[in-house]
Short mmCIF file of C-alpha atoms in Angstrom, two decimals:
data_model
loop_
_atom_site.label_atom_id
_atom_site.label_comp_id
_atom_site.label_asym_id
_atom_site.label_seq_id
_atom_site.Cartn_x
_atom_site.Cartn_y
_atom_site.Cartn_z
CA MET Y 1 -6.92 11.94 -10.48
CA TYR Y 2 -8.09 14.46 -13.08
CA SER Y 3 -11.31 15.12 -11.16
CA ASP Y 4 -9.24 15.96 -8.06
CA HIS Y 5 -7.33 18.60 -10.01
CA ALA Y 6 -10.57 19.99 -11.44
CA ASN Y 7 -12.16 20.30 -8.01
CA GLU Y 8 -9.11 22.09 -6.68
CA LEU Y 9 -9.15 24.58 -9.55
CA LYS Y 10 -12.68 25.57 -8.59
CA GLY Y 11 -11.19 27.23 -5.51
CA PHE Y 12 -9.76 29.95 -7.75
CA GLY Y 13 -13.33 31.18 -8.39
CA ILE Y 14 -13.11 33.16 -5.16
CA PHE Y 15 -10.74 35.69 -6.75
CA PRO Y 16 -13.12 37.21 -9.37
CA ILE Y 17 -15.86 37.29 -6.72
CA ALA Y 18 -13.56 39.17 -4.34
CA PHE Y 19 -12.55 41.69 -7.01
CA PHE Y 20 -16.18 42.26 -7.99
CA LEU Y 21 -17.21 42.95 -4.39
CA LEU Y 22 -14.27 45.28 -3.88
CA TYR Y 23 -15.25 47.19 -7.00
CA ARG Y 24 -18.82 47.55 -5.70
CA LEU Y 25 -17.55 48.75 -2.32
CA LYS Y 26 -15.45 51.39 -4.02
CA LYS Y 27 -18.55 52.72 -5.77
CA CYS Y 28 -20.59 52.70 -2.54
CA GLU Y 29 -19.97 56.10 -0.95
CA SER Y 30 -22.18 55.38 2.08
CA PHE Y 31 -19.89 52.56 3.19
CA CYS Y 32 -17.46 53.93 5.77
CA VAL Y 33 -13.69 53.63 5.31
CA PHE Y 34 -13.28 51.40 8.36
CA LYS Y 35 -15.86 48.89 7.14
CA LYS Y 36 -14.27 48.88 3.71
CA PHE Y 37 -10.92 48.12 5.35
CA ILE Y 38 -12.40 45.21 7.34
CA VAL Y 39 -14.04 43.69 4.26
CA LEU Y 40 -10.91 44.19 2.18
CA SER Y 41 -8.74 42.55 4.86
CA TYR Y 42 -11.13 39.61 5.06
CA PHE Y 43 -11.02 38.93 1.32
CA ILE Y 44 -7.23 39.28 1.23
CA VAL Y 45 -6.85 36.70 4.04
CA VAL Y 46 -9.37 34.31 2.44
CA SER Y 47 -7.73 34.63 -0.99
CA LEU Y 48 -4.21 34.05 0.34
CA SER Y 49 -5.36 31.10 2.48
CA THR Y 50 -7.10 29.51 -0.50
CA CYS Y 51 -4.03 29.98 -2.70
CA LEU Y 52 -1.74 28.49 -0.04
CA TYR Y 53 -4.07 25.54 0.47
CA LEU Y 54 -4.16 24.79 -3.25
CA ILE Y 55 -0.38 24.95 -3.54
CA ILE Y 56 0.19 22.61 -0.58
CA ASN Y 57 -2.52 20.20 -1.73
CA ASN Y 58 -1.14 20.02 -5.27
CA VAL Y 59 2.39 19.36 -3.97
CA LYS Y 60 1.06 16.49 -1.81
CA LEU Y 61 -0.93 15.09 -4.73
CA LEU Y 62 2.07 15.19 -7.06
CA LYS Y 63 4.24 13.45 -4.47
CA SER Y 64 1.61 10.78 -3.94
CA GLU Y 65 1.23 10.14 -7.68
CA LEU Y 66 4.99 9.78 -8.12
CA VAL Y 67 5.44 7.45 -5.17
CA ILE Y 68 2.33 5.27 -5.40
CA LYS Y 69 3.62 3.25 -8.37
CA ARG Y 70 7.24 3.16 -7.29
CA MET Y 71 8.46 -0.12 -5.88
CA VAL Y 72 11.24 0.26 -3.36
CA ALA Y 73 13.64 -2.51 -4.26
CA MET Y 74 16.91 -3.18 -2.47
CA PRO Y 75 19.86 -3.63 -4.83
CA LEU Y 76 20.40 -7.36 -4.86
CA GLU Y 77 24.00 -8.45 -4.60
CA LYS Y 78 24.73 -12.04 -5.59
CA ASN Y 79 24.90 -13.36 -2.02
CA TRP Y 80 21.63 -11.61 -1.15
CA LEU Y 81 19.96 -13.10 -4.21
CA ASP Y 82 21.18 -16.58 -3.24
CA GLN Y 83 19.80 -16.09 0.28
CA ASP Y 84 16.49 -14.83 -1.09
CA LYS Y 85 16.18 -17.88 -3.33
CA SER Y 86 16.97 -20.20 -0.44
CA TYR Y 87 14.32 -18.70 1.83
CA MET Y 88 11.80 -18.51 -1.00
CA GLU Y 89 12.35 -22.23 -1.70
CA GLU Y 90 11.20 -22.89 1.87
CA ALA Y 91 8.18 -20.67 1.28
CA VAL Y 92 7.39 -22.72 -1.84
CA ARG Y 93 7.59 -25.91 0.24
CA GLN Y 94 5.10 -24.37 2.65
CA ALA Y 95 2.83 -23.54 -0.30
CA GLU Y 96 3.02 -27.17 -1.42
CA ASN Y 97 1.87 -28.21 2.06
CA ALA Y 98 -1.16 -25.98 1.61
CA LYS Y 99 -1.90 -27.54 -1.77
CA GLN Y 100 -1.86 -31.06 -0.29
CA ILE Y 101 -4.74 -30.21 2.06
CA GLY Y 102 -6.79 -28.39 -0.57
CA GLU Y 103 -5.79 -24.84 0.37
CA VAL Y 104 -4.74 -22.20 -2.15
CA PRO Y 105 -0.96 -22.81 -2.32
CA ILE Y 106 0.56 -19.76 -0.67
CA GLY Y 107 3.44 -20.15 1.75
CA ALA Y 108 5.52 -17.78 3.82
CA VAL Y 109 8.57 -17.70 6.07
CA LEU Y 110 9.84 -15.01 8.42
CA VAL Y 111 13.59 -14.53 8.81
CA LYS Y 112 15.52 -12.74 11.57
CA ASP Y 113 19.31 -12.47 11.62
CA GLY Y 114 19.61 -15.10 8.90
CA GLU Y 115 17.45 -17.64 10.73
CA ILE Y 116 13.91 -18.77 9.92
CA ILE Y 117 11.89 -18.08 13.06
CA SER Y 118 8.43 -18.73 11.64
CA LYS Y 119 6.92 -20.50 8.66
CA GLY Y 120 3.42 -21.37 7.56
CA TYR Y 121 0.86 -21.49 4.78
CA ASN Y 122 -2.65 -20.49 3.87
CA LEU Y 123 -5.29 -22.07 6.18
CA ARG Y 124 -8.38 -20.08 5.29
CA GLU Y 125 -10.51 -23.09 4.32
CA GLN Y 126 -9.25 -25.34 7.13
CA GLN Y 127 -9.90 -22.75 9.84
CA GLN Y 128 -12.78 -20.99 8.05
CA LEU Y 129 -11.16 -17.67 8.90
CA SER Y 130 -10.89 -14.87 6.37
CA THR Y 131 -7.71 -13.69 8.14
CA ALA Y 132 -5.88 -17.05 8.02
CA HIS Y 133 -3.50 -16.00 5.24
CA ALA Y 134 0.08 -17.28 5.23
CA GLU Y 135 1.52 -13.83 6.05
CA ILE Y 136 -0.79 -13.28 9.03
CA ILE Y 137 -0.03 -16.75 10.39
CA VAL Y 138 3.76 -16.31 10.34
CA ILE Y 139 3.60 -12.74 11.68
CA GLU Y 140 1.44 -13.80 14.64
CA ASP Y 141 3.66 -16.82 15.30
CA ALA Y 142 6.80 -14.65 15.23
CA CYS Y 143 5.26 -12.12 17.63
CA ARG Y 144 4.49 -14.89 20.10
CA LYS Y 145 7.98 -16.38 19.84
CA LEU Y 146 9.82 -13.06 20.14
CA GLY Y 147 7.46 -11.60 22.73
CA THR Y 148 6.95 -8.37 20.81
CA TRP Y 149 4.71 -6.97 18.10
CA ARG Y 150 7.62 -5.05 16.60
CA LEU Y 151 9.39 -7.14 13.95
CA GLU Y 152 11.70 -4.37 12.76
CA ASP Y 153 14.69 -6.62 11.98
CA CYS Y 154 12.68 -9.32 10.21
CA VAL Y 155 12.24 -10.15 6.53
CA LEU Y 156 9.10 -11.81 5.17
CA TYR Y 157 9.26 -14.19 2.21
CA VAL Y 158 5.93 -15.09 0.61
CA THR Y 159 5.09 -16.86 -2.64
CA LEU Y 160 2.31 -14.44 -3.68
CA GLU Y 161 2.15 -10.66 -3.50
CA PRO Y 162 0.38 -9.67 -0.24
CA CYS Y 163 -3.24 -8.53 -0.29
CA PRO Y 164 -4.49 -5.28 1.36
CA MET Y 165 -5.03 -7.00 4.71
CA CYS Y 166 -1.60 -8.62 4.79
CA ALA Y 167 0.14 -5.47 3.52
CA GLY Y 168 -1.50 -3.57 6.38
CA ALA Y 169 -0.34 -6.18 8.89
CA ILE Y 170 3.20 -5.97 7.48
CA VAL Y 171 3.27 -2.20 8.01
CA GLN Y 172 1.77 -2.53 11.50
CA ALA Y 173 4.40 -5.15 12.45
CA ARG Y 174 7.15 -2.74 11.29
CA LEU Y 175 8.79 -5.38 9.11
CA LYS Y 176 12.08 -4.36 7.57
CA ARG Y 177 11.65 -5.98 4.15
CA VAL Y 178 9.27 -8.11 2.10
CA VAL Y 179 10.22 -10.47 -0.73
CA PHE Y 180 7.50 -12.07 -2.83
CA GLY Y 181 7.45 -14.40 -5.82
CA ALA Y 182 4.39 -14.02 -8.06
CA THR Y 183 2.42 -10.81 -8.56
CA ASP Y 184 -1.32 -10.71 -7.90
CA PRO Y 185 -3.12 -8.66 -10.59
CA LYS Y 186 -6.47 -8.88 -8.75
CA GLY Y 187 -5.46 -8.09 -5.18
CA GLY Y 188 -1.76 -7.30 -4.94
CA CYS Y 189 -1.07 -4.26 -2.78
CA CYS Y 190 2.72 -4.26 -2.92
CA GLY Y 191 3.14 -2.58 -6.28
CA THR Y 192 0.55 -4.09 -8.65
CA ILE Y 193 -2.73 -2.38 -7.75
CA MET Y 194 -1.12 -0.06 -5.22
CA ASN Y 195 1.88 -0.11 -2.92
CA LEU Y 196 0.82 0.10 0.72
CA LEU Y 197 4.35 -0.75 1.83
CA ASP Y 198 5.60 2.61 0.55
CA GLU Y 199 2.62 4.86 1.23
CA PRO Y 200 4.09 8.29 2.10
CA ARG Y 201 1.20 9.09 4.46
CA PHE Y 202 2.01 6.12 6.70
CA ASN Y 203 4.57 6.37 9.50
CA HIS Y 204 6.48 3.29 8.32
CA SER Y 205 7.69 2.03 4.94
CA VAL Y 206 8.96 -1.42 4.04
CA LEU Y 207 11.71 -2.34 1.62
CA LEU Y 208 10.43 -4.52 -1.20
CA SER Y 209 11.80 -7.08 -3.67
CA SER Y 210 9.77 -9.17 -6.09
CA GLY Y 211 10.07 -11.85 -8.74
CA ILE Y 212 12.14 -14.31 -6.68
CA LEU Y 213 11.28 -17.82 -7.99
CA GLU Y 214 8.34 -16.21 -9.75
CA GLU Y 215 7.82 -19.05 -12.23
CA GLU Y 216 7.70 -21.71 -9.51
CA CYS Y 217 5.29 -19.67 -7.41
CA SER Y 218 3.01 -18.89 -10.37
CA LEU Y 219 3.01 -22.52 -11.56
CA LEU Y 220 1.82 -23.74 -8.17
CA LEU Y 221 -1.18 -21.44 -8.30
CA THR Y 222 -1.96 -22.12 -11.96
CA GLU Y 223 -1.93 -25.90 -11.49
CA PHE Y 224 -4.03 -25.67 -8.33
CA PHE Y 225 -6.81 -23.66 -9.98
CA GLN Y 226 -6.71 -25.81 -13.14
CA ASP Y 227 -7.22 -28.93 -11.02
CA LEU Y 228 -9.97 -27.19 -9.05
CA ARG Y 229 -11.86 -26.28 -12.22
CA LYS Y 230 -11.53 -29.84 -13.52
CA ARG Y 231 -12.92 -31.27 -10.26
CA LYS Y 232 -15.85 -28.84 -10.30
CA LYS Y 233 -16.57 -29.70 -13.93
CA SER Y 234 -16.51 -33.44 -13.27
CA LEU Y 235 -18.87 -33.01 -10.31
CA GLY Y 236 -21.21 -30.97 -12.49
CA ASN Y 237 -21.35 -33.77 -15.08
#
C-alpha cells in the first residue's frame, strides 16, 4: 500500500523538469515565439493530465482501502436469525455427511423464497476434482434445477468461509446473500483475507453475514483434522 503511494508521488517530478525547461527556453533568444508557445502548451497539458491522474488514482485507492476490509452485514432481526440458524443446521448436517466419507466436513445449502432448493457437501477427494467444493456443488445443482445461471434471489449457507474460487463463483452467480459459520484464516475471501463479495471494482456485490453456529462449524473441522493427524501418526508408527 505504501509503495503504491510512493510510486504515485514520483509523478510529481515532472513539474520541476517542466519549470527548468521553460526557464531555459526563456533564456534562448534564438527560439521563436511560436515554438516556445507549442512547448509551453505541451508541458501545461502534460502537467495537468498528470495531476488529474494522481488525484483520481488516489481517490480510487482510498475507496478501495476503506471498503476492502468492510463486511457488508444485513441487520439480523430475531426471525431472520432463527431462519439463518435453521438453514445453517442443515448445512452442518451436510458437513457431517462429508466427514463420514472422509471428506473435509464442509456443507452448504441454497435457499430461494424460504425453501431449500439445493444442498451438498465437499467431494474433492471422492471425485478427485479441485473444484468439487460444497459451494460449487450446490450452485451448479441450483442452476440446473432453476434453468438459469442467475441466482439473484437465492441465499447460500455454508459452514466455512468461502475460498477465492467459491467467492468468485458466488459473484458470478449473482447470489443475493451469503451466510457462513466459521472463518478461514488461511483462505477465507469473504472478509478474513479479503472480501471478494464486496469488491467495488466488480459489477455485483453480495450481502454477507457470518458467525452463525460458528462453534459447531469450527468444532467439526477441528475434530476432523485431529483425527486425521492421529491416523497419520499411527500409520507412521
